Short mmCIF file of N, CA, C and O in Angstrom, two decimals:
data_model
loop_
_atom_site.label_atom_id
_atom_site.label_comp_id
_atom_site.label_asym_id
_atom_site.label_seq_id
_atom_site.Cartn_x
_atom_site.Cartn_y
_atom_site.Cartn_z
N UNK A 1 0.85 -1.18 0.02
CA UNK A 1 -0.01 0.00 0.01
C UNK A 1 0.85 1.22 -0.02
O UNK A 1 1.82 1.33 0.77
N UNK A 2 0.56 2.22 -0.83
CA UNK A 2 1.38 3.46 -0.90
C UNK A 2 0.91 4.40 0.17
O UNK A 2 -0.19 4.36 0.71
N UNK A 3 1.77 5.31 0.54
CA UNK A 3 1.50 6.33 1.54
C UNK A 3 0.45 7.36 1.00
O UNK A 3 0.54 7.76 -0.14
N UNK A 4 -0.47 7.72 1.87
CA UNK A 4 -1.45 8.77 1.41
C UNK A 4 -0.88 10.19 1.53
O UNK A 4 -1.62 11.15 1.26
N UNK A 5 0.30 10.31 2.04
CA UNK A 5 0.89 11.60 2.28
C UNK A 5 1.84 12.09 1.25
O UNK A 5 2.55 11.29 0.69
N UNK A 6 1.86 13.35 0.87
CA UNK A 6 0.91 14.34 1.46
C UNK A 6 -0.49 14.24 0.81
O UNK A 6 -0.67 13.72 -0.27
N UNK A 7 -1.47 14.71 1.60
CA UNK A 7 -2.80 14.75 1.06
C UNK A 7 -3.27 16.18 1.12
O UNK A 7 -3.29 16.78 2.21
N UNK A 8 -3.72 16.71 0.01
CA UNK A 8 -4.18 18.11 -0.08
C UNK A 8 -5.74 18.13 -0.14
O UNK A 8 -6.34 17.31 -0.82
N UNK A 9 -6.25 19.11 0.60
CA UNK A 9 -7.70 19.27 0.53
C UNK A 9 -8.05 20.78 0.73
O UNK A 9 -7.29 21.50 1.29
N UNK A 10 -9.19 21.10 0.22
CA UNK A 10 -9.72 22.51 0.41
C UNK A 10 -11.26 22.40 0.43
O UNK A 10 -11.85 21.61 -0.26
N UNK A 11 -11.78 23.16 1.40
CA UNK A 11 -13.26 23.12 1.56
C UNK A 11 -13.65 24.38 2.33
O UNK A 11 -12.86 25.02 2.97
N UNK A 12 -14.96 24.62 2.30
CA UNK A 12 -15.56 25.67 3.09
C UNK A 12 -15.70 25.21 4.56
O UNK A 12 -15.94 24.09 4.81
N UNK A 13 -15.43 26.16 5.44
CA UNK A 13 -15.58 25.86 6.89
C UNK A 13 -17.04 26.00 7.27
O UNK A 13 -17.73 26.91 6.91
N UNK A 14 -17.57 24.92 7.89
CA UNK A 14 -18.95 24.83 8.30
C UNK A 14 -19.08 24.71 9.79
O UNK A 14 -18.10 24.33 10.49
N UNK A 15 -20.23 25.02 10.33
CA UNK A 15 -20.47 24.89 11.77
C UNK A 15 -20.42 23.44 12.18
O UNK A 15 -20.99 22.59 11.46
N UNK A 16 -19.76 23.18 13.33
CA UNK A 16 -19.71 21.81 13.85
C UNK A 16 -20.63 21.78 15.10
O UNK A 16 -21.65 22.47 15.15
N UNK A 17 -20.20 21.02 16.08
CA UNK A 17 -20.98 20.89 17.33
C UNK A 17 -20.67 21.96 18.32
O UNK A 17 -21.32 22.09 19.34
N UNK A 18 -19.62 22.76 18.09
CA UNK A 18 -19.30 23.85 19.01
C UNK A 18 -18.57 23.37 20.26
O UNK A 18 -18.49 24.10 21.24
N UNK A 19 -17.99 22.16 20.24
CA UNK A 19 -17.33 21.62 21.45
C UNK A 19 -15.88 21.95 21.47
O UNK A 19 -15.28 21.99 22.54
N UNK A 20 -15.24 22.07 20.24
CA UNK A 20 -13.78 22.25 20.26
C UNK A 20 -13.27 23.38 21.13
O UNK A 20 -12.42 23.16 21.97
N UNK A 21 -13.86 24.57 20.95
CA UNK A 21 -13.42 25.67 21.70
C UNK A 21 -13.99 25.70 23.11
O UNK A 21 -13.33 26.03 24.10
N UNK A 22 -15.28 25.39 23.22
CA UNK A 22 -15.97 25.51 24.51
C UNK A 22 -15.55 24.42 25.52
O UNK A 22 -15.18 24.72 26.61
N UNK A 23 -15.61 23.15 25.10
CA UNK A 23 -15.30 22.08 26.03
C UNK A 23 -13.83 21.71 26.06
O UNK A 23 -13.30 21.26 27.09
N UNK A 24 -13.15 21.78 24.88
CA UNK A 24 -11.81 21.24 24.80
C UNK A 24 -10.74 22.27 24.84
O UNK A 24 -9.58 22.00 25.01
N UNK A 25 -11.10 23.58 24.63
CA UNK A 25 -10.12 24.63 24.60
C UNK A 25 -9.26 24.55 23.36
O UNK A 25 -8.18 25.11 23.27
N UNK A 26 -9.74 23.86 22.34
CA UNK A 26 -9.05 23.69 21.06
C UNK A 26 -10.08 23.93 19.87
O UNK A 26 -10.65 22.96 19.42
N UNK A 27 -10.29 25.17 19.58
CA UNK A 27 -11.32 25.39 18.51
C UNK A 27 -10.91 24.69 17.21
O UNK A 27 -9.75 24.59 16.85
N UNK A 28 -11.98 24.13 16.62
CA UNK A 28 -11.71 23.37 15.37
C UNK A 28 -12.50 23.97 14.20
O UNK A 28 -13.58 24.52 14.43
N UNK A 29 -11.98 23.89 13.04
CA UNK A 29 -12.63 24.30 11.81
C UNK A 29 -13.12 23.02 11.12
O UNK A 29 -12.33 22.18 10.76
N UNK A 30 -14.42 22.86 10.98
CA UNK A 30 -14.99 21.70 10.34
C UNK A 30 -15.09 21.92 8.86
O UNK A 30 -15.65 22.88 8.40
N UNK A 31 -14.51 20.96 8.08
CA UNK A 31 -14.52 21.02 6.62
C UNK A 31 -15.88 20.50 6.19
O UNK A 31 -16.46 19.53 6.74
N UNK A 32 -16.42 21.11 5.08
CA UNK A 32 -17.74 20.71 4.59
C UNK A 32 -17.70 19.23 4.18
O UNK A 32 -16.67 18.63 3.91
N UNK A 33 -18.90 18.64 4.16
CA UNK A 33 -19.07 17.22 3.95
C UNK A 33 -18.51 16.74 2.65
O UNK A 33 -17.97 15.57 2.55
N UNK A 34 -18.45 17.51 1.61
CA UNK A 34 -17.91 17.11 0.30
C UNK A 34 -16.47 16.73 0.40
O UNK A 34 -15.97 15.84 -0.24
N UNK A 35 -15.72 17.38 1.28
CA UNK A 35 -14.28 17.03 1.47
C UNK A 35 -14.10 15.71 2.14
O UNK A 35 -13.24 14.97 1.85
N UNK A 36 -15.02 15.42 3.05
CA UNK A 36 -14.93 14.17 3.83
C UNK A 36 -15.31 13.01 2.88
O UNK A 36 -14.70 11.93 2.95
N UNK A 37 -16.25 13.23 1.99
CA UNK A 37 -16.69 12.15 1.09
C UNK A 37 -15.66 11.71 0.11
O UNK A 37 -15.74 10.55 -0.42
N UNK A 38 -14.69 12.50 -0.15
CA UNK A 38 -13.65 12.13 -1.22
C UNK A 38 -12.32 11.68 -0.53
O UNK A 38 -11.35 11.50 -1.28
N UNK A 39 -12.28 11.52 0.77
CA UNK A 39 -11.05 11.10 1.41
C UNK A 39 -10.70 9.66 0.95
O UNK A 39 -11.55 8.79 0.83
N UNK A 40 -9.42 9.43 0.69
CA UNK A 40 -8.99 8.12 0.31
C UNK A 40 -9.11 7.18 1.50
O UNK A 40 -8.99 7.61 2.67
N UNK A 41 -9.28 5.88 1.24
CA UNK A 41 -9.40 4.88 2.26
C UNK A 41 -8.23 4.86 3.20
O UNK A 41 -8.35 4.54 4.38
N UNK A 42 -7.04 5.18 2.69
CA UNK A 42 -5.80 5.11 3.43
C UNK A 42 -5.82 6.15 4.55
O UNK A 42 -5.04 5.93 5.56
N UNK A 43 -6.59 7.21 4.47
CA UNK A 43 -6.79 8.17 5.59
C UNK A 43 -7.90 7.68 6.47
O UNK A 43 -8.98 8.22 6.43
N UNK A 44 -7.60 6.68 7.26
CA UNK A 44 -8.62 6.08 8.17
C UNK A 44 -8.86 6.95 9.38
O UNK A 44 -8.20 7.99 9.56
N UNK A 45 -9.75 6.55 10.21
CA UNK A 45 -10.06 7.26 11.42
C UNK A 45 -8.83 7.45 12.30
O UNK A 45 -8.13 6.48 12.55
N UNK A 46 -8.57 8.75 12.62
CA UNK A 46 -7.37 9.03 13.46
C UNK A 46 -7.03 10.46 13.51
O UNK A 46 -7.84 11.37 13.12
N UNK A 47 -5.88 10.77 14.09
CA UNK A 47 -5.42 12.13 14.26
C UNK A 47 -4.15 12.33 13.44
O UNK A 47 -3.25 11.49 13.43
N UNK A 48 -4.14 13.44 12.69
CA UNK A 48 -3.08 13.71 11.72
C UNK A 48 -2.54 15.08 11.94
O UNK A 48 -3.08 15.88 12.72
N UNK A 49 -1.43 15.40 11.30
CA UNK A 49 -0.81 16.75 11.34
C UNK A 49 -0.42 17.21 9.97
O UNK A 49 -0.27 16.44 9.02
N UNK A 50 -0.26 18.52 9.92
CA UNK A 50 0.07 19.16 8.63
C UNK A 50 0.07 20.65 8.78
O UNK A 50 0.40 21.24 9.79
N UNK A 51 -0.33 21.31 7.67
CA UNK A 51 -0.39 22.73 7.59
C UNK A 51 -1.76 23.18 7.05
O UNK A 51 -2.37 22.39 6.32
N UNK A 52 -2.16 24.38 7.36
CA UNK A 52 -3.44 24.92 6.81
C UNK A 52 -3.46 26.38 6.77
O UNK A 52 -2.68 27.04 7.50
N UNK A 53 -4.35 26.89 5.93
CA UNK A 53 -4.54 28.36 5.88
C UNK A 53 -5.99 28.68 5.62
O UNK A 53 -6.73 27.84 5.04
N UNK A 54 -6.38 29.78 6.08
CA UNK A 54 -7.82 30.25 5.87
C UNK A 54 -7.74 31.37 4.83
O UNK A 54 -6.98 32.34 4.88
N UNK A 55 -8.59 31.21 3.85
CA UNK A 55 -8.66 32.18 2.68
C UNK A 55 -7.24 32.38 2.15
O UNK A 55 -6.61 31.37 1.85
N UNK A 56 -6.77 33.56 2.07
CA UNK A 56 -5.46 33.79 1.54
C UNK A 56 -4.47 34.15 2.62
O UNK A 56 -3.46 34.78 2.37
N UNK A 57 -4.78 33.76 3.82
CA UNK A 57 -3.95 34.12 5.02
C UNK A 57 -2.68 33.31 5.13
O UNK A 57 -2.40 32.49 4.30
N UNK A 58 -2.02 33.54 6.25
CA UNK A 58 -0.76 32.82 6.54
C UNK A 58 -1.02 31.35 6.69
O UNK A 58 -2.11 30.87 7.02
N UNK A 59 0.03 30.56 6.50
CA UNK A 59 0.00 29.10 6.67
C UNK A 59 0.45 28.83 8.10
O UNK A 59 1.44 29.27 8.57
N UNK A 60 -0.39 27.98 8.79
CA UNK A 60 -0.13 27.63 10.20
C UNK A 60 0.01 26.10 10.30
O UNK A 60 -0.57 25.37 9.47
N UNK A 61 0.71 25.69 11.34
CA UNK A 61 0.75 24.26 11.67
C UNK A 61 -0.68 23.87 12.08
O UNK A 61 -1.39 24.72 12.60
N UNK A 62 -0.99 22.61 11.91
CA UNK A 62 -2.32 22.10 12.36
C UNK A 62 -2.22 20.68 12.78
O UNK A 62 -1.38 19.89 12.41
N UNK A 63 -3.19 20.29 13.63
CA UNK A 63 -3.50 18.97 13.97
C UNK A 63 -4.98 18.77 13.71
O UNK A 63 -5.78 19.71 13.82
N UNK A 64 -5.37 17.57 13.24
CA UNK A 64 -6.76 17.37 12.86
C UNK A 64 -7.25 15.98 13.15
O UNK A 64 -6.40 15.07 13.25
N UNK A 65 -8.46 15.82 13.32
CA UNK A 65 -9.08 14.48 13.43
C UNK A 65 -9.93 14.15 12.19
O UNK A 65 -10.56 15.04 11.64
N UNK A 66 -9.85 12.91 11.85
CA UNK A 66 -10.74 12.35 10.80
C UNK A 66 -11.47 11.21 11.46
O UNK A 66 -10.84 10.28 11.96
N UNK A 67 -12.77 11.29 11.49
CA UNK A 67 -13.57 10.22 12.05
C UNK A 67 -14.80 10.62 12.74
O UNK A 67 -15.35 11.71 12.48
N UNK A 68 -15.29 9.73 13.63
CA UNK A 68 -16.57 9.99 14.27
C UNK A 68 -16.48 10.46 15.69
O UNK A 68 -17.48 10.62 16.36
N UNK A 69 -15.25 10.64 16.24
CA UNK A 69 -15.04 11.13 17.57
C UNK A 69 -15.80 10.29 18.59
O UNK A 69 -16.89 10.71 19.14
N UNK A 70 -15.31 9.10 18.92
CA UNK A 70 -15.99 8.13 19.76
C UNK A 70 -16.41 8.67 21.15
O UNK A 70 -17.39 8.22 21.68
N UNK A 71 -15.61 9.56 21.76
CA UNK A 71 -15.94 10.12 23.07
C UNK A 71 -17.34 10.73 22.97
O UNK A 71 -18.07 10.67 23.98
N UNK A 72 -17.68 11.37 21.86
CA UNK A 72 -18.98 12.03 21.69
C UNK A 72 -20.03 11.27 21.01
O UNK A 72 -21.15 11.75 20.75
N UNK A 73 -19.68 10.02 20.61
CA UNK A 73 -20.62 9.14 19.94
C UNK A 73 -21.21 9.70 18.66
O UNK A 73 -22.41 9.56 18.34
N UNK A 74 -20.43 10.47 17.90
CA UNK A 74 -20.89 11.00 16.61
C UNK A 74 -21.14 9.88 15.65
O UNK A 74 -20.49 8.81 15.70
N UNK A 75 -22.07 10.12 14.76
CA UNK A 75 -22.45 9.06 13.83
C UNK A 75 -21.76 9.32 12.46
O UNK A 75 -21.42 8.41 11.75
N UNK A 76 -21.63 10.56 12.03
CA UNK A 76 -21.05 10.94 10.78
C UNK A 76 -19.55 11.20 10.90
O UNK A 76 -19.09 11.83 11.82
N UNK A 77 -18.84 10.75 9.90
CA UNK A 77 -17.38 10.98 9.80
C UNK A 77 -17.18 12.45 9.53
O UNK A 77 -17.94 13.06 8.73
N UNK A 78 -16.18 13.08 10.13
CA UNK A 78 -15.91 14.46 9.92
C UNK A 78 -14.41 14.72 9.82
O UNK A 78 -13.62 13.85 10.15
N UNK A 79 -14.04 15.93 9.31
CA UNK A 79 -12.67 16.41 9.29
C UNK A 79 -12.68 17.69 10.13
O UNK A 79 -13.25 18.72 9.72
N UNK A 80 -12.05 17.60 11.27
CA UNK A 80 -11.99 18.74 12.21
C UNK A 80 -10.51 19.21 12.34
O UNK A 80 -9.70 18.45 12.84
N UNK A 81 -10.24 20.44 11.92
CA UNK A 81 -8.92 20.94 11.83
C UNK A 81 -8.67 21.98 12.97
O UNK A 81 -9.53 22.91 13.13
N UNK A 82 -7.66 21.80 13.71
CA UNK A 82 -7.25 22.78 14.69
C UNK A 82 -5.93 23.44 14.23
O UNK A 82 -4.89 22.83 14.30
N UNK A 83 -6.06 24.65 13.77
CA UNK A 83 -4.88 25.43 13.36
C UNK A 83 -4.20 25.93 14.62
O UNK A 83 -4.83 26.47 15.53
N UNK A 84 -2.85 25.77 14.66
CA UNK A 84 -2.15 26.12 15.85
C UNK A 84 -1.84 27.63 15.83
O UNK A 84 -0.66 28.06 15.72
N UNK A 85 -2.92 28.40 15.99
CA UNK A 85 -2.87 29.85 15.99
C UNK A 85 -4.13 30.30 16.68
O UNK A 85 -5.19 29.68 16.53
N UNK A 86 -4.05 31.43 17.39
CA UNK A 86 -5.24 31.98 18.03
C UNK A 86 -5.86 33.00 17.18
O UNK A 86 -5.30 34.08 16.87
N UNK A 87 -7.09 32.69 16.68
CA UNK A 87 -7.83 33.65 15.85
C UNK A 87 -8.75 34.50 16.67
O UNK A 87 -9.24 34.11 17.69
N UNK A 88 -8.97 35.72 16.26
CA UNK A 88 -9.84 36.64 16.94
C UNK A 88 -11.31 36.33 16.87
O UNK A 88 -12.07 36.69 17.74
N UNK A 89 -11.71 35.62 15.78
CA UNK A 89 -13.10 35.33 15.61
C UNK A 89 -13.30 34.04 14.75
O UNK A 89 -12.35 33.58 14.20
N UNK A 90 -14.51 33.52 14.72
CA UNK A 90 -14.82 32.41 13.87
C UNK A 90 -14.65 32.77 12.45
O UNK A 90 -14.76 33.94 12.05
N UNK A 91 -14.45 31.80 11.58
CA UNK A 91 -14.34 32.01 10.12
C UNK A 91 -15.25 31.04 9.33
O UNK A 91 -14.77 30.48 8.30
N UNK A 92 -16.41 30.86 9.78
CA UNK A 92 -17.39 30.06 9.01
C UNK A 92 -17.58 30.63 7.63
O UNK A 92 -17.57 31.86 7.44
N UNK A 93 -17.71 29.80 6.63
CA UNK A 93 -17.83 30.24 5.26
C UNK A 93 -16.61 30.53 4.55
O UNK A 93 -16.56 30.79 3.33
N UNK A 94 -15.48 30.52 5.26
CA UNK A 94 -14.13 30.81 4.66
C UNK A 94 -13.60 29.53 3.92
O UNK A 94 -14.10 28.41 4.25
N UNK A 95 -12.65 29.71 3.08
CA UNK A 95 -11.98 28.62 2.39
C UNK A 95 -10.82 28.14 3.28
O UNK A 95 -10.00 28.93 3.70
N UNK A 96 -10.83 26.90 3.63
CA UNK A 96 -9.76 26.30 4.43
C UNK A 96 -8.99 25.33 3.52
O UNK A 96 -9.60 24.44 2.92
N UNK A 97 -7.68 25.59 3.37
CA UNK A 97 -6.85 24.70 2.60
C UNK A 97 -5.85 24.00 3.52
O UNK A 97 -5.30 24.66 4.44
N UNK A 98 -5.69 22.71 3.37
CA UNK A 98 -4.81 21.94 4.26
C UNK A 98 -3.96 20.99 3.43
O UNK A 98 -4.32 20.64 2.31
N UNK A 99 -2.85 20.61 4.04
CA UNK A 99 -2.04 19.50 3.51
C UNK A 99 -1.74 18.64 4.75
O UNK A 99 -1.27 19.11 5.80
N UNK A 100 -2.16 17.40 4.66
CA UNK A 100 -1.84 16.43 5.75
C UNK A 100 -0.51 15.77 5.38
O UNK A 100 -0.36 15.16 4.29
N UNK A 101 0.45 15.86 6.28
CA UNK A 101 1.74 15.29 6.03
C UNK A 101 2.13 14.08 6.89
O UNK A 101 3.11 13.39 6.60
N UNK A 102 1.29 13.72 7.89
CA UNK A 102 1.59 12.57 8.67
C UNK A 102 0.46 12.22 9.61
O UNK A 102 -0.51 12.95 9.82
N UNK A 103 0.64 11.04 10.24
CA UNK A 103 -0.34 10.39 11.12
C UNK A 103 0.28 10.41 12.54
O UNK A 103 1.41 10.14 12.75
N UNK A 104 -0.60 10.70 13.55
CA UNK A 104 -0.18 10.68 14.91
C UNK A 104 -0.72 9.45 15.63
O UNK A 104 0.09 8.69 16.24
N UNK A 105 -1.99 9.18 15.61
CA UNK A 105 -2.51 8.04 16.33
C UNK A 105 -3.92 7.66 15.81
O UNK A 105 -4.57 8.50 15.14
N UNK A 106 -4.33 6.46 16.11
CA UNK A 106 -5.70 6.05 15.86
C UNK A 106 -6.63 6.81 16.81
O UNK A 106 -6.25 7.19 17.92
N UNK A 107 -7.88 7.06 16.36
CA UNK A 107 -8.86 7.68 17.20
C UNK A 107 -9.38 6.66 18.15
O UNK A 107 -9.52 5.49 17.83
N UNK A 108 -9.61 7.04 19.38
CA UNK A 108 -10.09 6.13 20.46
C UNK A 108 -11.00 6.84 21.39
O UNK A 108 -11.03 8.05 21.40
N UNK A 109 -11.71 6.04 22.16
CA UNK A 109 -12.61 6.56 23.17
C UNK A 109 -11.71 6.86 24.43
O UNK A 109 -10.67 6.32 24.58
N UNK A 110 -12.24 7.74 25.28
CA UNK A 110 -11.52 8.08 26.51
C UNK A 110 -12.44 7.98 27.70
O UNK A 110 -13.68 8.18 27.57
N UNK A 111 -11.89 7.67 28.85
CA UNK A 111 -12.76 7.50 30.06
C UNK A 111 -13.28 8.79 30.62
O UNK A 111 -14.23 8.75 31.39
N UNK A 112 -12.71 9.89 30.24
CA UNK A 112 -13.12 11.16 30.76
C UNK A 112 -12.78 12.31 29.80
O UNK A 112 -11.93 12.17 28.97
N UNK A 113 -13.36 13.45 30.07
CA UNK A 113 -13.06 14.65 29.26
C UNK A 113 -11.60 15.09 29.49
O UNK A 113 -10.89 15.46 28.60
N UNK A 114 -11.16 14.95 30.74
CA UNK A 114 -9.79 15.28 31.07
C UNK A 114 -8.77 14.39 30.31
O UNK A 114 -7.75 14.87 29.84
N UNK A 115 -9.09 13.16 30.18
CA UNK A 115 -8.20 12.23 29.47
C UNK A 115 -8.17 12.64 27.98
O UNK A 115 -7.12 12.56 27.32
N UNK A 116 -9.32 13.03 27.44
CA UNK A 116 -9.35 13.43 26.01
C UNK A 116 -8.53 14.70 25.84
O UNK A 116 -7.74 14.80 24.91
N UNK A 117 -8.65 15.69 26.74
CA UNK A 117 -7.93 16.91 26.69
C UNK A 117 -6.42 16.63 26.74
O UNK A 117 -5.64 17.25 26.04
N UNK A 118 -6.03 15.68 27.60
CA UNK A 118 -4.59 15.38 27.75
C UNK A 118 -4.07 14.79 26.47
O UNK A 118 -2.96 15.07 25.98
N UNK A 119 -4.86 13.93 25.82
CA UNK A 119 -4.45 13.26 24.56
C UNK A 119 -4.30 14.34 23.49
O UNK A 119 -3.35 14.30 22.72
N UNK A 120 -5.24 15.28 23.46
CA UNK A 120 -5.18 16.35 22.39
C UNK A 120 -3.97 17.17 22.65
O UNK A 120 -3.25 17.59 21.69
N UNK A 121 -3.68 17.54 23.91
CA UNK A 121 -2.48 18.35 24.13
C UNK A 121 -1.20 17.62 23.76
O UNK A 121 -0.31 18.21 23.14
N UNK A 122 -1.20 16.31 23.90
CA UNK A 122 -0.03 15.53 23.47
C UNK A 122 0.03 15.50 21.92
O UNK A 122 1.13 15.54 21.34
N UNK A 123 -1.15 15.39 21.31
CA UNK A 123 -1.14 15.41 19.83
C UNK A 123 -0.51 16.69 19.26
O UNK A 123 0.19 16.70 18.30
N UNK A 124 -0.78 17.84 19.92
CA UNK A 124 -0.23 19.11 19.51
C UNK A 124 1.24 19.09 19.66
O UNK A 124 1.95 19.55 18.73
N UNK A 125 1.77 18.57 20.75
CA UNK A 125 3.20 18.52 20.97
C UNK A 125 3.84 17.66 19.93
O UNK A 125 4.87 18.01 19.33
N UNK A 126 3.25 16.53 19.64
CA UNK A 126 3.76 15.57 18.55
C UNK A 126 3.78 16.23 17.23
O UNK A 126 4.77 16.22 16.49
N UNK A 127 2.68 16.94 16.92
CA UNK A 127 2.52 17.63 15.63
C UNK A 127 3.65 18.69 15.47
O UNK A 127 4.32 18.76 14.42
N UNK A 128 3.83 19.54 16.52
CA UNK A 128 4.82 20.60 16.46
C UNK A 128 6.22 19.98 16.21
O UNK A 128 7.00 20.52 15.43
N UNK A 129 6.52 18.92 16.93
CA UNK A 129 7.81 18.30 16.76
C UNK A 129 8.02 17.76 15.40
O UNK A 129 9.05 18.03 14.73
N UNK A 130 7.10 17.04 14.85
CA UNK A 130 7.20 16.42 13.55
C UNK A 130 7.18 17.46 12.43
O UNK A 130 7.80 17.29 11.41
N UNK A 131 6.45 18.59 12.66
CA UNK A 131 6.36 19.56 11.60
C UNK A 131 7.67 20.46 11.56
O UNK A 131 7.80 21.25 10.60
N UNK A 132 8.54 20.28 12.51
CA UNK A 132 9.81 21.00 12.48
C UNK A 132 10.83 20.22 11.67
O UNK A 132 11.92 20.75 11.41
N UNK A 133 10.53 19.04 11.26
CA UNK A 133 11.49 18.20 10.44
C UNK A 133 11.47 18.76 9.02
O UNK A 133 10.40 19.15 8.45
N UNK A 134 12.64 18.77 8.35
CA UNK A 134 12.72 19.32 7.02
C UNK A 134 11.77 18.60 5.99
O UNK A 134 11.19 19.33 5.13
N UNK A 135 11.48 17.37 6.13
CA UNK A 135 10.54 16.69 5.22
C UNK A 135 9.16 17.26 5.29
O UNK A 135 8.40 17.28 4.32
N UNK A 136 8.74 17.70 6.49
CA UNK A 136 7.47 18.29 6.71
C UNK A 136 7.47 19.78 6.31
O UNK A 136 6.51 20.26 5.69
N UNK A 137 8.51 20.46 6.66
CA UNK A 137 8.64 21.90 6.45
C UNK A 137 8.51 22.24 4.96
O UNK A 137 8.07 23.28 4.56
N UNK A 138 8.93 21.33 4.09
CA UNK A 138 8.88 21.50 2.68
C UNK A 138 7.43 21.82 2.15
O UNK A 138 7.25 22.47 1.13
N UNK A 139 6.43 21.38 2.93
CA UNK A 139 5.06 21.61 2.53
C UNK A 139 4.45 22.88 3.03
O UNK A 139 3.36 23.29 2.59
N UNK A 140 5.08 23.60 3.94
CA UNK A 140 4.52 24.82 4.46
C UNK A 140 4.40 25.90 3.38
O UNK A 140 3.45 26.69 3.41
N UNK A 141 5.35 25.89 2.45
CA UNK A 141 5.28 26.93 1.41
C UNK A 141 4.81 26.36 0.04
O UNK A 141 5.15 26.86 -1.01
N UNK A 142 4.00 25.31 0.10
CA UNK A 142 3.53 24.62 -1.11
C UNK A 142 2.57 25.54 -1.88
O UNK A 142 1.83 26.39 -1.35
N UNK A 143 2.55 25.36 -3.21
CA UNK A 143 1.65 26.20 -4.08
C UNK A 143 0.19 26.01 -3.78
O UNK A 143 -0.66 26.81 -4.16
N UNK A 144 -0.12 24.87 -3.06
CA UNK A 144 -1.62 24.64 -2.65
C UNK A 144 -2.19 25.85 -1.88
O UNK A 144 -3.35 26.06 -1.86
N UNK A 145 -1.23 26.49 -1.18
CA UNK A 145 -1.69 27.62 -0.28
C UNK A 145 -1.71 28.98 -0.98
O UNK A 145 -2.10 29.96 -0.37
N UNK A 146 -1.32 29.02 -2.20
CA UNK A 146 -1.30 30.30 -2.95
C UNK A 146 -2.74 30.68 -3.35
O UNK A 146 -3.53 29.79 -3.65
N UNK A 147 -2.97 31.97 -3.41
CA UNK A 147 -4.31 32.44 -3.87
C UNK A 147 -4.56 32.03 -5.30
O UNK A 147 -3.65 31.98 -6.09
N UNK A 148 -5.81 31.73 -5.51
CA UNK A 148 -6.17 31.38 -6.93
C UNK A 148 -6.94 32.52 -7.60
O UNK A 148 -7.46 33.37 -6.99
#
């Protein structure tokens, strides 16, 4: 089986459940359903890392989940992107472009909200470390992020 990386995607940001920022302290940008429907099978349920940008803005490191988020018993598969930058406001309706460059872990259930938060905090640390490697940095300035 060949590697699915890098994987490039672009979609409109849509409203999610509103839990990322409120409950988890990690606001997420949910990609519209059409982006989820075309994911290759190799991008199975899990947590990934890469880069992303909103509209024509700067490119930021990101960590994201692909799946149903078992802790919350979601039924539909989603792509939830957490850009590692503090934004002043929501950006629903904006264009979100991402490149996934690697895999962190399988998605799993957690015994508590605190355990989930701890796992997410670790995911961010892992993503930052791996995104500092030259093989990952090469994608930060990729043409995918240029204005069209």
